[in-house]
Amino acid sequence: MFDLKKYRKKSPWILHYNAGSCNGCDIEILAALSPKYDLERFGVINTGNPKQSDIFLVTGPVTYRSRERLVELYTQMPSPKVVVAVGSCTCTGGVFREMYNVEDGIDRYIPVDVYIPGCAVTPELIIDGVVQALDILENKTKELEDAKKLYKKPTEKEGVLNLRDSALKVGEDEED
Amino acid sequence: MIEYILIVLAPVFGGVLYGFERVVRARMQNRQGPPVLQPFYDMYKLIDKNSSIVHPMHIVLAILHFITLWAVVALMILGYNFLYVIFLHLLATIFIILAGFSVRSVYSHVGSNRELLAMLAYEPIFILIATGFYMINGSYDISLIRQEDTQILSMILLFAAFLLTVPLKLKKSPFDACEAHQEIVGGVEIEYSGIYFEFLYMAKWIEYVFVYMILLLFAGNNILLGVFLAIAVFLIVNLVDNSTSRVNIVQTIKIIMGIGLTLSCLNILGLSYV
């Protein structure tokens, strides 16, 4: 029986999410997928569907509005999966660091495997980061990974599940 | 015996065709493109991934869609009745439409609606093509159509109408509104994941085999003409896919019904007076 694990590397499907980015990094991601840089030669498809993706490309510092969707998208992706933080904002907050409406980077909420610095990142760096992410993807387990902080169990009010209220406020404890 | 081997190998052949097409499309854009066996790598990866199920019937419908399509190709290879084959293919499409409506995702519903509209557009043309073959050969039997001489010149308008439906059937630009990646995120396939998405993925390969087998029927017993037609249509469809943008579903229906149905009706009228 041959090992199915090695085929993960050969067909990574990408989900791209903009968590409040200025669109600079998004344009570079699209450039990397375009004919000139040709990420498709590694078997990459930009699916846009979390249920069929392996690599989660996130751009932008996480704004308060987008963090709930960020975690929801992350939890919808089936394991094994890797997260790639694209751009300075996504890694550390960048120029938006410690502003009132952003979180400083996505690693406060979901576990990140590869950080790609740069403002905006170059397509070459994105390709490099994705190829590094493939090596990590090959060794990942199939166990579900939990999102770090924001996710909490859906509350039930009068028999109705409230999925919208799964975000924690800043400073709120996970136990609350 | 050779027929049964062909039936078993039909999805594999479709997969290679799909992979080859991705390479050809990449070369047309002056880039390298994925390896030819890329669809099979995707398949192994999808088998290896975790999968989530919305509800069991959703999965069953996808598997039924795949099996019915395989049966359609099998019946075509064995040379059964062309009209029955078209109706069985209709059933396969209905399974996937039901699957799309059976979940609560809005995109899935939109995809199903568009699939239904697309079906209304191409189905009359397929039936008129079958009628055309009947008027020329006196039989719907595919095995008999394959033995007769080619009549492509007297069916040229029907052939043109069929060419219009090829991008619609293979989900290619400009008629890919049913699937519309990034716009409605794949339509009916949105809620599938892991190994269950694999069935839809493989059904797409079999769809290729189905379309190209109908194309080969136009060539009759002339194998050279068949090969020429297949290669020409393959290149034309990919060229059009690369160079046009998506039209919306209403325009798709208008183009396919307006041009395709008119052409095929004219051809049938002409055949009935000869």
XYZ file of C-alpha atoms in Angstrom:
450
model
C 0.000 0.000 0.000
C 1.555 3.268 -1.013
C 1.689 6.229 1.300
C -1.042 8.768 0.641
C 0.772 11.371 2.729
C 3.196 12.339 -0.005
C 0.360 13.394 -2.288
C -0.651 16.182 0.104
C 2.382 18.033 -1.094
C 1.456 17.685 -4.731
C -2.014 19.159 -4.635
C -2.320 22.062 -2.195
C -5.545 23.994 -2.624
C -5.519 27.539 -1.334
C -8.069 29.540 0.589
C -7.334 33.240 0.622
C -8.892 35.483 3.253
C -8.520 39.211 3.680
C -8.673 40.063 7.387
C -8.739 43.822 6.930
C -5.755 44.211 4.632
C -5.085 47.295 2.490
C -5.300 44.989 -0.591
C -1.572 45.321 -1.329
C -0.814 41.755 -0.297
C -4.002 40.458 -1.961
C -2.876 41.875 -5.284
C 0.495 40.190 -4.832
C -1.187 36.857 -4.047
C -3.259 37.155 -7.207
C -0.071 38.043 -9.092
C 1.571 34.877 -7.757
C -1.399 32.850 -9.017
C -1.387 34.582 -12.394
C 0.397 33.254 -15.526
C 3.621 35.184 -14.901
C 4.576 33.539 -11.594
C 2.418 30.441 -12.151
C 1.797 28.939 -8.712
C -0.411 26.406 -10.524
C 2.681 24.424 -11.546
C 2.765 23.066 -7.975
C -0.852 21.940 -8.362
C -2.238 24.949 -6.517
C -5.849 25.894 -7.110
C -7.422 28.971 -5.544
C -10.629 27.296 -4.386
C -12.314 29.967 -2.288
C -14.054 27.190 -0.391
C -12.791 26.365 3.134
C -14.168 22.826 3.019
C -11.894 21.869 0.126
C -8.725 23.781 1.036
C -5.382 22.798 2.539
C -3.537 26.099 2.814
C -5.038 29.140 4.497
C -3.456 32.360 3.190
C -4.391 35.272 5.434
C -3.585 38.907 4.744
C -4.122 41.960 6.896
C -4.039 42.754 10.627
C -7.075 41.146 12.169
C -9.753 43.770 12.641
C -12.502 43.318 15.205
C -15.005 42.836 12.420
C -13.062 40.096 10.659
C -11.722 37.962 13.503
C -14.921 35.968 13.971
C -14.955 35.025 10.285
C -11.241 34.242 10.449
C -11.742 31.669 13.182
C -14.890 30.327 11.545
C -13.091 29.793 8.245
C -10.204 28.146 10.062
C -12.471 25.714 11.885
C -14.355 24.868 8.690
C -11.183 23.711 6.956
C -10.698 19.946 7.240
C -7.363 18.746 8.679
C -4.554 18.446 7.682
C -4.194 22.150 7.032
C -1.554 24.867 7.306
C -1.891 28.581 7.909
C 0.348 31.076 6.139
C 0.453 34.658 7.409
C 1.115 36.888 4.401
C 2.573 40.336 5.058
C 3.885 42.332 7.993
C 0.418 43.237 9.254
C -0.617 39.610 9.476
C 2.587 38.605 11.246
C 2.824 41.375 13.841
C 0.239 44.054 13.152
C 2.679 46.073 11.035
C 1.927 49.769 10.809
C -1.411 49.160 12.511
C 0.165 47.653 15.618
C -1.577 48.642 18.883
C -4.268 50.593 17.141
C -7.687 50.543 18.783
C -9.479 48.574 16.074
C -7.021 45.814 15.210
C -5.515 42.755 16.814
C -1.765 42.471 16.354
C -1.456 39.594 13.951
C -3.446 36.429 13.413
C -1.399 34.241 15.764
C -3.403 35.558 18.672
C -6.293 33.524 17.373
C -5.191 30.679 15.140
C -1.935 28.707 15.057
C 0.344 29.933 12.257
C 2.836 27.691 10.436
C 4.629 30.077 8.086
C 5.172 33.818 8.432
C 5.917 35.788 5.265
C 7.197 39.309 6.041
C 7.079 42.312 3.738
C 4.918 45.318 3.020
C 3.694 44.369 0.535
C 5.165 40.888 0.129
C 6.632 40.036 -3.251
C 5.182 37.173 -5.288
C 8.553 35.379 -5.061
C 8.314 35.405 -1.261
C 4.751 34.121 -1.403
C 5.839 31.225 -3.613
C 8.715 30.540 -1.209
C 6.349 30.595 1.768
C 3.804 28.319 0.126
C 6.522 25.828 -0.824
C 7.753 25.852 2.787
C 4.188 25.349 3.971
C 3.993 22.240 1.778
C 6.823 20.602 3.742
C 4.962 21.321 6.970
C 1.697 20.040 5.472
C 3.296 16.698 4.686
C 4.110 16.061 8.348
C 0.841 17.316 9.844
C -1.488 14.996 11.701
C -5.105 14.565 10.755
C -6.310 15.495 14.235
C -8.426 18.585 14.442
C -6.518 21.589 15.686
C -8.398 24.032 17.846
C -8.328 27.735 17.242
C -6.437 29.435 20.040
C -8.562 32.036 21.702
C -11.551 33.441 19.933
C -13.560 30.305 19.537
C -15.954 29.387 22.280
C -18.720 26.847 22.311
C -21.990 28.120 20.827
C -24.446 29.252 23.480
C -27.943 27.911 23.602
C -30.803 30.282 24.375
C -34.320 28.851 24.573
C -33.319 25.841 22.525
C -31.819 27.915 19.695
C -28.091 27.628 19.014
C -26.417 31.002 18.774
C -23.425 30.601 16.489
C -22.964 34.323 15.925
C -21.894 34.944 19.502
C -18.783 32.789 19.326
C -16.374 35.743 19.499
C -14.722 36.717 22.750
C -14.284 40.382 23.558
C -10.752 41.591 24.167
C -9.742 40.968 27.740
C -12.518 38.445 28.247
C -11.407 35.097 29.639
C -11.945 31.900 27.732
C -13.907 30.393 30.595
C -16.617 33.066 30.468
C -14.226 -8.018 -23.643
C -12.488 -4.848 -24.808
C -15.688 -2.906 -24.056
C -15.616 -3.902 -20.389
C -11.982 -2.875 -20.033
C -12.859 0.478 -21.621
C -15.769 0.921 -19.211
C -13.546 0.301 -16.185
C -10.888 2.642 -17.537
C -13.325 5.433 -18.502
C -12.749 7.577 -15.361
C -8.979 7.121 -15.660
C -9.111 8.232 -19.280
C -11.244 11.234 -18.300
C -8.764 12.134 -15.567
C -5.824 12.076 -17.962
C -7.831 14.175 -20.418
C -8.609 16.694 -17.664
C -4.972 16.873 -16.607
C -3.804 17.199 -20.196
C -6.287 19.991 -20.711
C -4.886 21.936 -17.770
C -1.414 21.642 -19.287
C -2.661 22.766 -22.711
C -4.446 25.723 -21.158
C -1.259 26.656 -19.291
C 0.858 26.426 -22.443
C -1.623 28.693 -24.236
C -0.946 31.282 -21.517
C 2.813 30.782 -21.935
C 3.388 29.089 -18.578
C 4.417 25.665 -17.401
C 1.228 24.385 -15.783
C 0.654 21.424 -13.461
C 1.778 17.871 -14.286
C -0.504 15.777 -16.505
C -1.313 13.423 -13.611
C -2.372 16.327 -11.369
C -6.068 15.205 -11.140
C -4.896 11.872 -9.702
C -2.678 13.621 -7.151
C -5.736 15.664 -6.181
C -7.681 12.436 -5.871
C -5.161 10.802 -3.517
C -4.999 13.955 -1.431
C -8.787 14.179 -1.150
C -8.933 10.541 -0.008
C -6.390 11.334 2.709
C -8.201 14.383 4.086
C -10.745 14.538 6.879
C -14.263 15.136 5.642
C -17.385 16.632 7.117
C -20.887 15.481 6.223
C -23.894 17.809 6.147
C -26.397 14.959 6.049
C -26.142 11.418 4.676
C -28.570 11.886 1.761
C -26.376 14.699 0.424
C -23.504 12.233 0.137
C -25.673 9.479 -1.313
C -26.884 11.796 -4.079
C -23.292 12.661 -5.030
C -22.367 8.981 -5.244
C -25.531 8.266 -7.271
C -24.577 11.106 -9.628
C -21.168 9.551 -10.156
C -22.485 6.015 -10.646
C -25.227 7.112 -13.046
C -22.756 9.068 -15.150
C -20.468 6.037 -15.259
C -23.453 3.928 -16.340
C -24.197 6.469 -19.087
C -20.664 6.139 -20.447
C -20.833 2.343 -20.097
C -24.059 2.191 -22.108
C -22.516 4.412 -24.782
C -19.471 2.152 -25.025
C -21.695 -0.934 -25.250
C -23.697 0.755 -28.039
C -27.160 1.081 -26.510
C -29.998 3.379 -27.483
C -28.812 6.981 -27.816
C -32.121 8.443 -26.607
C -32.034 6.305 -23.438
C -28.459 7.401 -22.835
C -29.485 11.058 -22.996
C -32.357 10.507 -20.580
C -30.123 8.603 -18.162
C -27.683 11.495 -18.310
C -30.606 13.764 -17.440
C -31.221 11.616 -14.367
C -27.589 12.012 -13.319
C -27.929 15.796 -13.572
C -31.139 15.690 -11.551
C -29.331 13.841 -8.740
C -26.771 16.602 -8.433
C -29.470 19.287 -8.575
C -31.349 17.553 -5.742
C -28.090 17.363 -3.783
C -27.640 21.092 -4.236
C -31.136 21.853 -2.972
C -30.858 19.462 -0.018
C -28.483 21.653 2.009
C -29.093 25.083 3.468
C -26.211 26.905 1.802
C -27.504 29.731 -0.385
C -24.655 29.298 -2.871
C -25.595 25.659 -3.249
C -29.173 26.679 -4.061
C -27.984 29.258 -6.597
C -25.749 26.614 -8.173
C -28.641 24.165 -8.375
C -30.896 26.771 -9.945
C -28.300 27.547 -12.572
C -27.655 23.858 -13.209
C -31.387 23.414 -13.762
C -31.535 26.341 -16.175
C -28.469 25.079 -18.048
C -30.091 21.658 -18.305
C -33.206 23.231 -19.833
C -30.975 24.896 -22.407
C -28.864 21.951 -23.588
C -31.299 19.064 -23.183
C -33.531 19.937 -26.198
C -30.419 20.214 -28.359
C -29.228 16.755 -27.266
C -32.633 15.275 -28.015
C -32.693 16.963 -31.441
C -29.219 15.551 -32.132
C -30.565 12.090 -31.337
C -33.521 12.810 -33.634
C -31.133 13.844 -36.372
C -29.235 10.572 -36.065
C -32.548 8.706 -36.185
C -33.650 10.484 -39.365
C -30.369 9.661 -41.089
C -29.701 6.126 -39.855
C -33.236 4.953 -39.095
C -32.231 3.879 -35.605
C -31.236 5.303 -32.220
C -28.750 2.470 -31.623
C -25.263 3.808 -31.013
C -23.651 0.606 -32.287
C -25.500 1.114 -35.594
C -24.643 4.829 -35.795
C -20.981 3.902 -35.354
C -21.086 1.475 -38.272
C -22.711 3.867 -40.764
C -20.807 6.329 -42.927
C -20.330 9.773 -41.504
C -23.127 12.245 -42.267
C -21.537 15.291 -40.665
C -22.199 17.499 -43.700
C -25.940 16.947 -43.565
C -25.844 17.471 -39.771
C -23.521 20.450 -39.818
C -25.983 22.794 -38.084
C -26.689 20.193 -35.392
C -22.934 19.849 -34.970
C -22.612 23.623 -34.566
C -25.354 23.556 -31.933
C -23.537 20.736 -30.160
C -20.316 22.778 -30.188
C -22.202 25.534 -28.341
C -23.217 23.117 -25.588
C -19.708 21.709 -25.069
C -18.421 24.618 -22.901
C -21.678 24.556 -20.939
C -21.393 20.829 -20.292
C -17.692 20.953 -19.404
C -18.117 24.088 -17.233
C -15.875 26.249 -19.379
C -15.828 29.958 -20.032
C -17.963 31.708 -21.336
C -20.714 29.340 -20.165
C -19.416 28.411 -16.711
C -22.007 30.340 -14.726
C -23.285 27.084 -13.142
C -20.028 26.540 -11.336
C -18.549 30.045 -11.283
C -15.572 29.720 -8.961
C -15.171 32.657 -6.558
C -18.568 33.992 -7.591
C -20.770 31.272 -6.120
C -17.834 29.101 -4.947
C -18.496 26.082 -7.122
C -22.291 26.071 -6.787
C -23.573 22.587 -5.932
C -20.162 21.290 -4.854
C -19.710 23.850 -2.083
C -20.730 21.636 0.866
C -18.685 18.594 -0.134
C -15.311 17.899 1.391
C -12.642 15.217 1.456
C -13.419 11.868 -0.120
C -17.027 12.833 -0.868
C -15.918 15.760 -3.001
C -13.837 13.194 -4.834
C -16.999 11.669 -6.314
C -18.007 15.000 -7.817
C -14.464 15.556 -9.023
C -14.427 12.187 -10.767
C -17.921 12.781 -12.159
C -16.443 15.836 -13.870
C -13.871 13.608 -15.594
C -16.571 11.218 -16.772
C -18.512 14.178 -18.130
C -15.515 14.806 -20.417
C -15.643 11.251 -21.702
C -19.400 11.553 -22.275
C -19.142 14.777 -24.281
C -16.274 13.539 -26.438
C -18.107 10.257 -27.104
C -21.110 12.159 -28.432
C -18.676 14.112 -30.585
C -17.230 10.871 -31.969
C -20.737 9.760 -32.999
C -20.757 12.551 -35.594
C -17.756 10.928 -37.275
C -19.568 7.602 -37.787
C -17.206 4.837 -38.877
C -14.523 7.262 -40.034
C -11.911 6.983 -37.267
C -9.547 9.560 -38.789
C -12.308 12.157 -38.946
C -13.231 11.303 -35.350
C -9.709 11.890 -34.088
C -9.473 15.122 -36.082
C -12.817 16.380 -34.710
C -11.865 15.495 -31.125
C -8.510 17.304 -31.307
C -10.005 20.325 -33.085
C -12.872 20.687 -30.619
C -10.479 20.174 -27.677
C -8.250 23.011 -28.901
C -11.125 25.331 -29.835
C -12.903 24.861 -26.508
C -9.704 25.597 -24.575
C -8.887 28.608 -26.731
C -12.366 30.012 -26.168
C -12.079 29.214 -22.454
C -8.831 31.159 -22.243
C -9.958 34.157 -24.235
C -13.501 34.894 -23.105
C -15.046 36.028 -19.856
C -18.042 34.526 -18.130
C -21.512 35.535 -19.289
C -24.321 35.375 -16.775
C -26.846 32.573 -16.690
C -29.644 34.480 -18.474
C -27.320 35.346 -21.342
C -26.148 31.725 -21.420
C -29.723 30.508 -21.815
C -30.422 33.142 -24.457
C -27.339 32.203 -26.493
C -27.748 28.436 -26.219
C -31.506 28.436 -26.764
C -31.552 31.264 -29.285
C -28.711 30.128 -31.513
C -28.319 26.444 -30.690
C -31.949 25.444 -30.689
C -32.694 27.450 -33.837
C -29.787 25.852 -35.697
C -30.782 22.340 -34.661
C -34.456 22.907 -35.532
C -33.440 24.207 -38.972
C -31.296 21.124 -39.499
C -34.121 18.789 -38.497
C -36.482 20.631 -40.860
C -33.962 20.310 -43.639
C -33.471 16.602 -42.976
C -37.226 15.979 -43.042
C -37.541 17.505 -46.547
C -34.604 15.616 -48.067
